[in-house]
XYZ file of C-alpha atoms in Angstrom:
744
model
C 76.716 42.247 72.968
C 78.752 43.802 75.791
C 76.426 46.801 75.890
C 73.402 44.495 76.105
C 74.943 42.649 79.039
C 75.687 45.952 80.731
C 72.136 47.186 80.162
C 70.711 43.902 81.420
C 72.850 44.168 84.548
C 71.620 47.703 85.211
C 68.004 46.711 84.705
C 68.379 43.619 86.856
C 69.599 45.693 89.804
C 67.489 48.785 89.194
C 66.014 48.594 92.697
C 69.498 48.972 94.186
C 70.519 51.827 91.865
C 67.448 53.775 92.918
C 67.255 52.903 96.607
C 70.887 53.205 97.734
C 71.536 56.771 96.488
C 68.101 57.932 97.639
C 68.549 56.575 101.150
C 72.116 57.911 101.250
C 70.817 61.380 100.416
C 68.160 61.063 103.113
C 70.686 59.945 105.743
C 73.085 62.761 104.823
C 70.191 65.216 105.155
C 69.275 63.818 108.578
C 72.914 64.041 109.567
C 73.163 67.624 108.326
C 70.113 68.509 110.425
C 71.903 67.106 113.472
C 69.340 64.374 114.127
C 71.969 61.609 114.205
C 74.719 63.505 116.052
C 73.787 62.321 119.542
C 73.888 58.636 118.525
C 77.204 59.063 116.740
C 78.665 60.547 119.907
C 77.320 57.667 121.941
C 78.843 55.152 119.502
C 82.168 56.992 119.719
C 81.988 56.784 123.518
C 81.149 53.066 123.383
C 84.099 52.337 121.092
C 86.333 54.348 123.435
C 85.261 52.235 126.401
C 85.418 48.945 124.465
C 88.951 49.273 123.175
C 91.796 47.760 125.236
C 93.278 50.162 127.758
C 96.705 51.535 126.926
C 99.483 51.293 129.458
C 99.477 54.192 131.954
C 101.680 57.145 131.050
C 104.184 57.209 133.896
C 105.617 60.481 132.635
C 102.647 62.184 134.256
C 101.583 62.076 137.897
C 98.850 63.918 139.745
C 98.807 65.442 143.190
C 95.087 65.262 143.807
C 93.547 67.471 146.473
C 90.735 65.510 148.097
C 88.409 65.687 151.087
C 91.052 64.255 153.434
C 93.380 67.109 152.498
C 90.541 69.557 153.094
C 89.962 68.182 156.591
C 93.683 68.219 157.309
C 94.032 71.919 156.380
C 90.798 72.795 158.164
C 89.447 75.400 155.733
C 87.909 75.266 152.249
C 90.330 77.763 150.666
C 93.919 76.795 151.320
C 96.343 79.549 152.416
C 99.151 80.423 150.014
C 101.626 79.041 152.528
C 100.260 75.501 152.033
C 100.847 75.688 148.262
C 104.273 77.248 148.806
C 105.290 74.319 151.014
C 103.798 71.817 148.502
C 105.693 73.367 145.572
C 108.982 73.368 147.482
C 108.558 69.659 148.237
C 107.853 68.921 144.561
C 110.740 71.091 143.312
C 113.095 69.066 145.444
C 112.096 65.966 143.479
C 113.337 67.667 140.270
C 110.326 67.173 137.984
C 110.436 68.318 134.344
C 107.301 70.453 134.691
C 104.885 71.341 137.465
C 101.332 72.254 136.462
C 99.256 74.081 139.069
C 95.587 73.608 138.201
C 94.522 75.889 141.084
C 93.424 79.488 140.702
C 95.818 81.874 142.518
C 94.910 85.295 141.112
C 94.373 86.786 144.593
C 96.522 86.470 147.771
C 95.290 84.165 150.534
C 97.224 84.778 153.738
C 99.221 83.581 155.461
C 102.146 82.739 153.189
C 101.392 84.821 150.115
C 104.865 86.347 149.826
C 106.423 82.933 150.285
C 104.305 81.601 147.419
C 105.305 84.552 145.208
C 108.959 83.758 145.860
C 108.370 80.123 144.865
C 106.649 81.308 141.641
C 109.616 83.566 140.845
C 112.157 80.801 141.456
C 110.385 78.022 139.509
C 110.755 78.511 135.729
C 109.254 75.066 134.971
C 105.980 75.919 136.770
C 102.794 76.496 134.745
C 99.681 77.976 136.340
C 96.118 78.412 135.048
C 93.791 81.202 134.101
C 90.271 81.272 132.686
C 89.804 83.297 129.521
C 86.387 82.246 128.186
C 83.313 83.951 129.615
C 82.040 87.253 130.877
C 84.989 89.501 131.756
C 83.239 90.670 134.898
C 82.432 87.250 136.371
C 83.835 84.187 134.630
C 87.299 85.315 133.536
C 90.008 84.661 136.102
C 93.532 85.949 135.755
C 96.585 83.839 136.441
C 99.069 84.588 139.255
C 100.554 88.024 138.364
C 104.160 86.875 138.682
C 103.602 83.895 136.395
C 101.556 85.979 133.930
C 104.501 88.343 133.571
C 106.802 85.412 132.794
C 104.325 83.812 130.344
C 103.861 80.810 132.662
C 100.047 80.749 132.774
C 97.768 78.935 130.312
C 94.007 78.802 129.753
C 92.407 75.848 131.524
C 89.034 76.251 129.728
C 87.527 72.919 128.661
C 85.289 72.377 125.638
C 82.064 70.658 126.734
C 79.735 69.179 124.098
C 75.968 69.814 124.208
C 75.443 66.455 125.941
C 77.755 67.674 128.766
C 80.688 65.449 127.815
C 84.252 66.388 126.990
C 85.555 64.855 123.766
C 87.728 67.710 122.538
C 90.565 69.706 124.035
C 92.060 73.125 123.372
C 95.613 73.737 122.155
C 94.847 77.413 122.245
C 91.759 79.543 122.797
C 90.877 82.376 120.432
C 89.370 85.411 122.133
C 86.769 87.699 120.576
C 89.499 90.226 119.710
C 91.314 87.520 117.727
C 94.045 86.971 120.320
C 95.189 83.364 120.763
C 95.759 82.207 124.326
C 97.769 78.997 124.760
C 95.993 76.379 126.813
C 97.278 75.129 130.137
C 97.921 71.647 128.671
C 99.822 73.085 125.693
C 101.987 75.224 128.000
C 102.911 72.150 130.030
C 103.632 70.094 126.902
C 105.804 72.756 125.236
C 107.766 73.255 128.465
C 108.280 69.508 128.771
C 109.331 69.038 125.108
C 111.985 71.735 125.478
C 113.973 69.078 127.324
C 113.980 67.076 124.053
C 114.649 70.132 121.889
C 111.202 69.784 120.259
C 109.125 72.802 119.319
C 106.148 73.211 116.965
C 106.904 73.905 113.304
C 104.387 75.556 110.985
C 103.660 73.448 107.870
C 100.622 75.283 106.565
C 97.865 77.508 107.803
C 96.874 76.040 111.212
C 98.802 72.809 110.533
C 101.821 72.142 112.742
C 104.408 69.477 113.201
C 105.215 68.614 116.780
C 107.943 66.019 116.934
C 106.643 62.851 115.267
C 103.069 64.027 114.814
C 101.164 66.424 112.593
C 98.561 68.585 114.332
C 95.459 69.609 112.397
C 92.643 71.633 113.938
C 89.197 70.202 114.540
C 86.673 71.270 111.877
C 82.971 71.912 112.460
C 81.820 68.678 110.741
C 84.607 66.300 111.720
C 83.586 62.807 112.815
C 80.064 62.749 114.157
C 79.885 66.500 114.724
C 77.531 68.717 112.759
C 78.184 72.452 112.569
C 79.992 72.283 115.897
C 81.784 75.251 117.463
C 85.340 74.924 116.158
C 86.641 78.221 117.550
C 90.245 78.290 118.713
C 92.436 75.274 118.051
C 90.720 72.056 119.138
C 91.712 68.412 118.813
C 89.719 65.246 119.416
C 90.763 63.744 122.736
C 92.357 60.311 122.620
C 91.848 59.346 126.258
C 94.245 56.839 127.771
C 91.683 55.473 130.188
C 88.958 56.236 132.710
C 89.191 58.281 135.872
C 92.083 57.511 138.252
C 94.120 56.016 135.401
C 97.089 58.302 136.038
C 99.093 57.772 139.213
C 97.561 60.009 141.838
C 98.689 60.851 145.390
C 97.108 63.239 147.848
C 98.510 66.599 148.823
C 99.137 65.398 152.375
C 101.141 62.455 150.974
C 103.606 65.001 149.589
C 103.563 67.367 152.570
C 104.123 64.542 155.076
C 106.751 62.793 152.903
C 104.753 59.620 152.359
C 106.201 59.132 148.877
C 109.778 58.354 147.905
C 112.107 61.374 147.482
C 112.515 60.666 143.746
C 108.799 60.075 143.121
C 108.484 63.154 140.884
C 111.878 62.992 139.220
C 111.774 63.875 135.489
C 107.980 63.727 135.482
C 105.176 66.130 134.794
C 103.464 66.802 138.125
C 99.955 68.207 137.955
C 98.298 69.664 141.031
C 94.510 69.871 141.073
C 91.283 69.106 142.934
C 89.916 65.562 142.564
C 87.355 65.453 145.372
C 83.627 65.715 144.697
C 83.206 68.690 147.006
C 85.436 70.882 144.795
C 82.867 70.850 141.949
C 85.511 70.232 139.285
C 84.192 66.952 137.811
C 83.218 66.356 134.180
C 81.587 63.670 132.077
C 83.728 61.961 129.440
C 83.266 58.932 127.147
C 84.261 56.831 130.162
C 81.632 58.347 132.447
C 78.729 56.043 131.550
C 77.775 52.869 129.722
C 74.508 51.330 128.543
C 73.905 49.629 131.875
C 75.496 51.858 134.525
C 76.876 55.298 135.307
C 80.628 55.364 135.834
C 82.832 57.725 137.796
C 83.229 61.243 136.351
C 86.672 62.664 135.671
C 88.229 65.643 137.427
C 89.442 68.610 135.435
C 93.093 67.952 136.259
C 92.723 64.407 134.871
C 91.249 65.778 131.627
C 94.309 68.046 131.327
C 96.525 65.046 132.059
C 94.935 63.155 129.126
C 95.477 66.098 126.766
C 99.099 66.400 127.897
C 99.670 62.662 127.574
C 98.141 62.650 124.086
C 100.404 65.475 122.860
C 103.694 64.252 124.292
C 102.888 60.647 123.349
C 102.246 61.745 119.756
C 105.340 63.981 119.631
C 107.761 61.518 121.223
C 106.263 58.072 120.560
C 104.224 58.628 117.400
C 100.970 57.793 119.207
C 98.086 58.352 116.803
C 95.711 61.261 117.022
C 92.002 60.606 116.398
C 91.544 60.981 112.626
C 88.418 61.489 110.527
C 87.545 61.420 106.824
C 86.632 64.403 104.721
C 82.936 64.723 103.890
C 83.121 63.165 100.419
C 84.723 59.987 101.758
C 82.115 59.720 104.496
C 79.333 60.112 101.917
C 80.856 57.349 99.818
C 81.080 55.199 102.954
C 77.381 55.755 103.734
C 76.496 55.068 100.089
C 78.474 51.829 100.208
C 76.597 50.501 103.238
C 73.262 51.693 101.865
C 74.140 49.697 98.777
C 75.012 46.673 100.921
C 71.589 46.768 102.606
C 69.774 47.288 99.316
C 71.803 44.748 97.316
C 71.645 42.069 100.007
C 67.864 42.288 100.246
C 67.417 42.701 96.498
C 69.685 39.731 95.785
C 67.486 37.420 97.838
C 64.185 38.696 96.454
C 63.866 35.710 94.102
C 65.317 33.060 96.406
C 62.979 30.942 98.484
C 59.737 32.202 99.880
C 58.535 34.149 102.861
C 59.808 31.578 105.348
C 63.184 31.604 103.611
C 63.210 35.387 103.798
C 62.374 35.447 107.473
C 65.406 33.316 108.313
C 68.292 33.740 105.915
C 67.658 37.194 104.587
C 67.297 38.712 108.055
C 70.395 36.820 109.177
C 72.262 38.244 106.191
C 71.359 41.787 107.238
C 72.485 41.066 110.802
C 75.754 39.654 109.496
C 76.254 42.759 107.355
C 75.553 44.919 110.411
C 78.092 42.903 112.370
C 80.678 43.456 109.640
C 79.923 47.200 109.726
C 80.392 47.468 113.488
C 83.444 45.204 113.463
C 85.143 47.135 110.663
C 84.473 50.539 112.221
C 85.619 49.272 115.616
C 88.855 47.913 114.131
C 89.318 51.268 112.382
C 88.806 52.977 115.749
C 91.532 50.819 117.247
C 93.762 52.401 114.595
C 92.459 55.828 115.679
C 90.038 56.361 112.762
C 86.561 57.638 113.625
C 84.356 56.455 110.735
C 80.591 57.042 110.468
C 78.815 54.151 112.193
C 75.254 55.269 112.858
C 74.717 56.918 109.425
C 76.129 53.845 107.657
C 73.996 51.494 109.779
C 70.925 53.674 109.267
C 71.553 53.724 105.522
C 71.992 49.954 105.385
C 68.917 49.080 107.462
C 66.691 51.709 105.858
C 67.673 50.513 102.389
C 66.916 46.936 103.449
C 63.538 48.006 104.846
C 62.687 49.967 101.689
C 63.648 47.064 99.430
C 61.740 44.661 101.690
C 58.676 46.906 101.570
C 59.000 47.101 97.793
C 59.310 43.315 97.535
C 56.341 42.870 99.868
C 54.312 45.321 97.789
C 55.391 43.562 94.609
C 54.527 40.193 96.123
C 51.144 41.597 97.115
C 50.582 42.820 93.574
C 51.659 39.412 92.253
C 49.266 37.746 94.664
C 46.462 40.003 93.495
C 47.301 39.340 89.863
C 47.607 35.576 90.243
C 44.703 35.574 92.667
C 42.442 36.486 89.763
C 43.373 33.161 88.165
C 44.152 30.967 91.183
C 43.014 30.902 94.784
C 44.994 32.608 97.527
C 46.069 29.221 98.864
C 47.510 28.135 95.525
C 49.291 31.477 95.160
C 50.686 31.143 98.679
C 51.909 27.646 97.910
C 53.579 28.824 94.706
C 55.189 31.910 96.219
C 55.986 30.957 99.783
C 57.322 27.419 99.749
C 60.688 26.502 98.202
C 59.042 23.573 96.399
C 56.033 25.595 95.295
C 57.264 26.171 91.747
C 58.872 22.794 91.111
C 57.354 20.639 88.410
C 55.824 17.391 89.573
C 53.158 16.281 91.966
C 52.193 14.062 94.856
C 49.473 11.513 95.448
C 46.760 12.841 97.665
C 43.207 11.901 98.619
C 41.040 14.929 97.865
C 37.433 15.832 97.142
C 36.683 17.191 93.685
C 33.710 19.391 92.824
C 32.775 20.303 89.287
C 29.833 22.382 88.136
C 28.364 23.239 84.763
C 25.492 25.344 83.486
C 22.852 23.308 81.746
C 22.475 24.270 78.104
C 24.524 27.462 78.362
C 26.476 26.647 75.197
C 23.300 26.741 73.127
C 22.123 29.893 74.890
C 25.434 31.684 74.318
C 25.213 31.071 70.572
C 22.274 33.463 70.395
C 24.070 36.235 72.314
C 26.786 38.694 71.431
C 30.234 37.744 72.809
C 30.229 40.775 75.099
C 26.935 39.638 76.649
C 28.244 36.120 77.128
C 31.321 37.437 78.927
C 29.173 39.706 81.103
C 26.922 36.820 82.123
C 29.853 34.517 82.837
C 31.730 37.122 84.889
C 28.637 37.825 86.959
C 27.857 34.144 87.492
C 31.453 33.112 88.197
C 31.894 36.043 90.587
C 29.027 34.767 92.736
C 30.317 31.205 92.600
C 33.900 32.235 93.416
C 32.705 34.050 96.554
C 30.818 30.963 97.729
C 33.781 28.664 96.999
C 36.188 30.980 98.849
C 33.798 31.073 101.792
C 34.147 27.295 102.118
C 37.944 27.302 101.573
C 37.748 25.590 98.223
C 40.555 25.895 95.695
C 39.348 27.015 92.277
C 41.625 25.052 90.010
C 40.089 26.124 86.733
C 37.281 28.028 85.030
C 36.295 26.182 81.841
C 33.814 28.436 80.119
C 30.751 28.097 82.311
C 32.245 25.117 84.146
C 34.196 25.260 87.398
C 36.675 22.739 88.804
C 37.127 23.048 92.572
C 39.493 21.136 94.853
C 39.019 20.439 98.553
C 42.251 19.092 100.028
C 44.792 20.730 97.725
C 47.063 22.493 98.229
C 46.022 22.466 101.908
C 44.438 19.358 103.398
C 41.772 19.633 106.078
C 39.859 16.904 107.869
C 36.434 18.156 106.762
C 37.233 18.568 103.054
C 34.365 16.295 101.805
C 31.820 17.921 104.139
C 32.827 21.417 103.086
C 32.599 20.368 99.446
C 28.945 19.293 99.906
C 28.181 22.471 101.880
C 29.809 24.535 99.135
C 27.734 22.792 96.454
C 24.461 23.509 98.272
C 25.480 27.147 98.814
C 26.312 27.430 95.116
C 22.858 26.178 94.158
C 21.250 28.601 96.609
C 23.333 31.430 95.111
C 21.656 30.800 91.754
C 18.584 32.644 93.060
C 20.229 36.131 93.089
C 22.038 35.244 89.860
C 18.765 34.493 88.091
C 17.186 37.587 89.566
C 19.811 39.584 87.694
C 19.251 37.476 84.570
C 15.587 38.437 84.658
C 16.474 42.137 84.985
C 18.702 41.774 81.940
C 15.820 40.166 80.048
C 17.609 36.824 79.784
C 16.433 33.286 80.479
C 17.289 31.851 83.918
C 20.404 29.738 84.373
C 20.471 26.247 85.845
C 23.522 24.493 87.206
C 24.411 20.878 87.914
C 27.131 19.849 90.374
C 29.021 16.579 90.749
C 31.243 15.675 93.704
C 33.683 12.798 94.081
C 36.384 11.823 96.567
C 39.428 9.824 95.579
C 43.180 9.648 95.094
C 44.746 11.876 92.449
C 48.137 13.350 91.630
C 48.206 17.073 92.485
C 50.993 19.530 91.704
C 52.581 21.658 88.998
C 51.957 20.321 85.517
C 53.532 21.615 82.330
C 56.965 22.879 81.311
C 59.478 25.370 82.605
C 57.903 28.060 80.411
C 54.263 27.330 81.157
C 53.074 25.594 84.279
C 49.626 24.914 85.669
C 48.719 23.893 89.184
C 46.242 21.078 88.756
C 45.262 17.456 89.274
C 45.541 14.317 87.212
C 43.831 10.972 87.646
C 40.840 8.830 86.828
C 38.929 10.315 89.767
C 38.852 13.661 87.981
C 37.242 12.125 84.924
C 34.798 10.261 87.144
C 33.731 13.537 88.764
C 32.967 15.006 85.348
C 30.926 11.890 84.495
C 28.926 12.210 87.719
C 28.238 15.880 86.988
C 27.026 14.972 83.475
C 24.135 12.997 85.005
C 22.774 16.047 86.855
C 19.800 18.117 85.918
C 19.517 21.820 86.652
C 19.628 22.527 90.385
C 20.810 19.022 91.238
C 23.866 17.843 93.230
C 25.115 14.295 92.741
C 27.863 12.777 94.880
C 29.772 9.498 94.689
C 29.674 6.752 97.292
C 33.183 7.611 98.486
C 32.107 11.161 99.257
C 28.968 9.923 101.011
C 31.070 7.627 103.192
C 33.326 10.529 104.166
C 30.486 12.932 104.986
C 28.374 10.331 106.738
C 24.961 10.918 108.228
C 25.216 14.710 108.006
C 24.141 14.672 104.382
C 20.474 14.250 103.436
C 19.957 12.018 100.390
C 16.837 12.389 98.225
C 17.573 9.336 96.125
C 20.194 7.193 94.496
C 20.842 5.664 91.104
C 23.208 3.171 89.613
C 25.096 4.337 86.543
C 27.799 3.023 84.276
C 30.008 5.999 83.285
C 32.474 5.758 80.456
C 35.874 4.507 81.524
C 34.489 2.670 84.575
C 34.564 -1.106 84.584
C 31.760 -1.618 87.092
C 28.536 0.286 87.738
C 28.654 2.880 90.531
C 25.956 4.373 92.707
C 25.528 8.115 92.821
C 23.398 9.992 95.339
C 21.107 12.994 94.991
C 21.861 15.524 97.772
C 18.933 17.233 99.469
C 20.696 19.008 102.332
C 23.411 19.005 104.979
C 22.962 19.040 108.724
C 25.290 19.822 111.607
C 26.675 23.328 111.868
C 25.821 24.004 108.213
C 22.071 23.301 108.382
C 21.603 23.758 104.644
C 18.563 22.608 102.677
C 18.419 22.414 98.902
C 15.055 23.757 97.885
C 13.375 21.520 95.303
C 10.226 22.648 93.541
C 7.635 19.998 92.807
C 6.866 19.732 89.146
C 3.130 19.666 88.360
C 2.431 18.095 84.966
C -0.619 19.314 83.107
C -1.915 17.519 79.980
C -2.087 19.477 76.758
C -5.435 19.759 75.058
C -3.661 19.129 71.790
C -0.270 17.425 71.548
C 2.566 19.365 69.904
C 4.537 17.493 67.276
C 8.334 17.366 67.596
C 11.367 15.400 66.572
C 14.486 14.765 68.584
C 17.991 13.320 68.403
C 20.130 11.852 71.149
C 23.354 13.706 72.032
C 26.519 11.706 72.511
C 28.581 14.008 74.659
C 28.770 17.208 72.646
C 27.984 15.444 69.350
C 24.530 15.275 67.769
C 23.364 11.809 66.825
C 22.233 11.002 63.259
C 19.041 9.124 64.191
C 16.050 11.447 63.980
C 13.075 10.384 66.110
C 9.540 11.709 66.021
C 7.321 12.348 68.992
C 4.944 14.794 70.572
C 4.674 16.887 73.694
C 1.722 15.630 75.724
C 2.257 17.034 79.236
C 4.010 20.166 80.470
C 5.288 21.509 83.811
C 7.311 24.620 84.699
C 10.661 23.058 83.807
C 9.866 19.586 82.523
C 7.698 17.795 79.985
C 6.334 14.373 79.057
C 7.179 13.235 75.531
C 5.221 10.569 73.653
C 7.347 8.592 71.272
C 5.839 7.284 68.063
C 8.640 4.899 67.140
C 7.886 2.362 69.855
C 9.238 1.709 73.315
C 12.463 0.253 71.946
C 13.444 3.728 70.697
C 12.897 5.524 74.009
C 16.177 7.294 74.928
C 17.858 5.968 78.081
C 17.594 7.933 81.340
C 20.095 10.746 82.086
C 21.025 11.238 78.445
C 20.843 14.602 76.728
C 18.621 15.183 73.696
C 17.993 17.994 71.228
C 14.376 18.769 70.293
C 12.651 20.836 67.674
C 8.940 21.606 68.044
C 6.742 21.847 64.986
C 4.351 24.784 65.211
C 2.190 25.802 62.302
C 4.233 23.627 59.987
C 7.539 25.257 61.034
C 10.363 23.910 63.169
C 11.339 25.838 66.259
C 14.899 26.654 67.197
C 16.901 23.963 68.993
C 15.698 23.047 72.457
C 17.855 20.939 74.766
C 16.874 18.645 77.581
C 17.901 15.694 79.718
C 15.920 12.467 79.909
C 14.706 11.811 83.442
C 14.439 8.506 85.276
C 10.760 8.988 86.002
C 8.661 6.114 84.787
C 6.008 6.956 82.192
C 3.339 4.809 80.595
C 2.672 3.874 76.969
C 6.288 4.265 75.895
C 6.432 7.884 76.993
C 9.423 9.509 78.772
C 10.049 12.626 80.784
C 12.633 15.319 80.096
C 13.894 18.381 81.950
C 14.586 21.347 79.742
C 18.194 22.522 79.930
C 18.162 25.237 77.244
C 15.256 26.961 75.507
C 15.390 29.800 72.983
C 13.579 32.927 74.252
C 10.644 32.570 71.817
C 10.182 28.872 72.649
C 10.496 29.611 76.353
C 7.908 32.352 76.139
C 5.509 30.187 74.141
C 5.806 27.202 76.528
C 5.448 29.458 79.561
C 2.314 31.015 78.096
C 0.960 27.578 77.281
C 1.574 26.324 80.818
C -0.138 29.336 82.358
C -3.166 28.747 80.139
C -3.273 25.124 81.283
C -3.160 26.239 84.910
C -6.090 28.595 84.396
């Protein structure tokens, strides 16, 4: 029992089990190819800008050299004496560390010797050098005095392919395998000496620095794919945008515009911040979706790296953390499953309109939860996959939706072979479409039937009967669809068509009459095919009625039929039973609805079964207006027989054969009709519009059964007219030959 439940559960959600892993694999492949990397970086940048700004790190201050300082000095390259004076001023403030982010590998007079003396007398000074690049052009040595004392660090910055800085060096590994400590790391280690903190090796490339554990950036960490992970890199946890650290100009220090203790116990960084110095970089804070923000100077990038390291070592400030690959794959699989399961779960709820509202909203809500959860994780310094998870979720939802749409299309095609598209749409697209029950509605009902086809089919093989019916019904279905009729049911050779259900239109009665005429006109190509098959022509009668019925789903929960119930349905069948081949009869209610557009050839008063009072039915000859349809009616020419043909007949009561056998003779013949002379007296003449079965007597032998309908035409001497509805092939051939001989 438990295994059956488990199997049923798996089968019930098979779309999810297939879609989610497949889409996850596709997303991981796209990610591996680097096609999602750019968007993951942009999401990382957006989260960085969106999160609340941390309080400024007052342990770090910047002496920023700007354009005003450049104008004050009067030359683009400052003499060594200017820096010597600046460093003496800062030393007097007793900072913990001074970081000089200015290249001083060559002397710039005047004041070079004075600067060298300052370098020699300042053990807490860290200078820069450039170690990455062509040795002949890009590599720049640090000040010789500071190089000798190990007081110079590499100021190389790691720029991503989209020209943004998201990572920072702790040390740079040269091609010969030598590790060069970065400028920021030199400053941090010098500063932490005051707190007796130094890095401790825990494992290969894993260090403990105070309260934090340092792990190197790997090539596929976060949103990176096969990134350059040379040296020792960390993801930068910026404190804020440009100008977030306290910054004063060089002239503010030289002209004593700041308090004497301004730099006390701080890290003082000296570097260019003006645009003309060409030392500006793009960071996550450098642009947004709607505007470009201010770039960040190189000295500010170093300040963020320094702040991140000392904040982590002293305060336990979090580093940016990422998951290993397997966890990220599970995360993507989870959200792919959410998209697939959410869409799959709602596949059987409501219809298309329901899907377009609630199911789409559900996906948006799930997307909101994804972004909210990853953003909250980012606030806790976790960089989780956002774009791959979102892509997996939405793609899975799209795939499931496409599958459902394809399935619905297949269902529509399948049901459309039994019901009209409108009925299928009503059943599948409206929440009430499948509920049992109905509603009262005024509709127009059309029913058609082939005259005498039951008798004809008895002489044919079942396969032939099916072939004829499929061909005939195919033609009729096309005509009915053309006029927006709803085929409610095929009943053998009979068709029940609704105009006004499930969709009501103002011109339902008019379209019903137009459809009926078109159906009769379509019998011409049908009978052309019958002739090619060597079969007798088919004739159809159509009855139309307009009235109030109950329309809806009828049946049980296991088997339901969309149909109609009411006395007006039965009345329509009664009206159709009065028709002869090629005739269309409509009720008075339909005539009133259609009005003067319809052409009436005649009318008759009848008393159908189940009706308390006689009703008038009308013979349709055509329809005007935009339809301009005319029902072609051949005039029957009766020719007298030289010698009457004996016969006997019985009256049919519905489908039952009466037990009163009457004798008569065929005295006149036309193409489709005949005049019968009764020998039992006028009182035994069958009433008009009733069906009879005849058997001719030729050469002392009875023919096969022939069927006909008694016409209303008046005949003399107790005679009556009939219209043949079904004739066996041999009888048909013999009568046709006889009529041709009479014509000649």
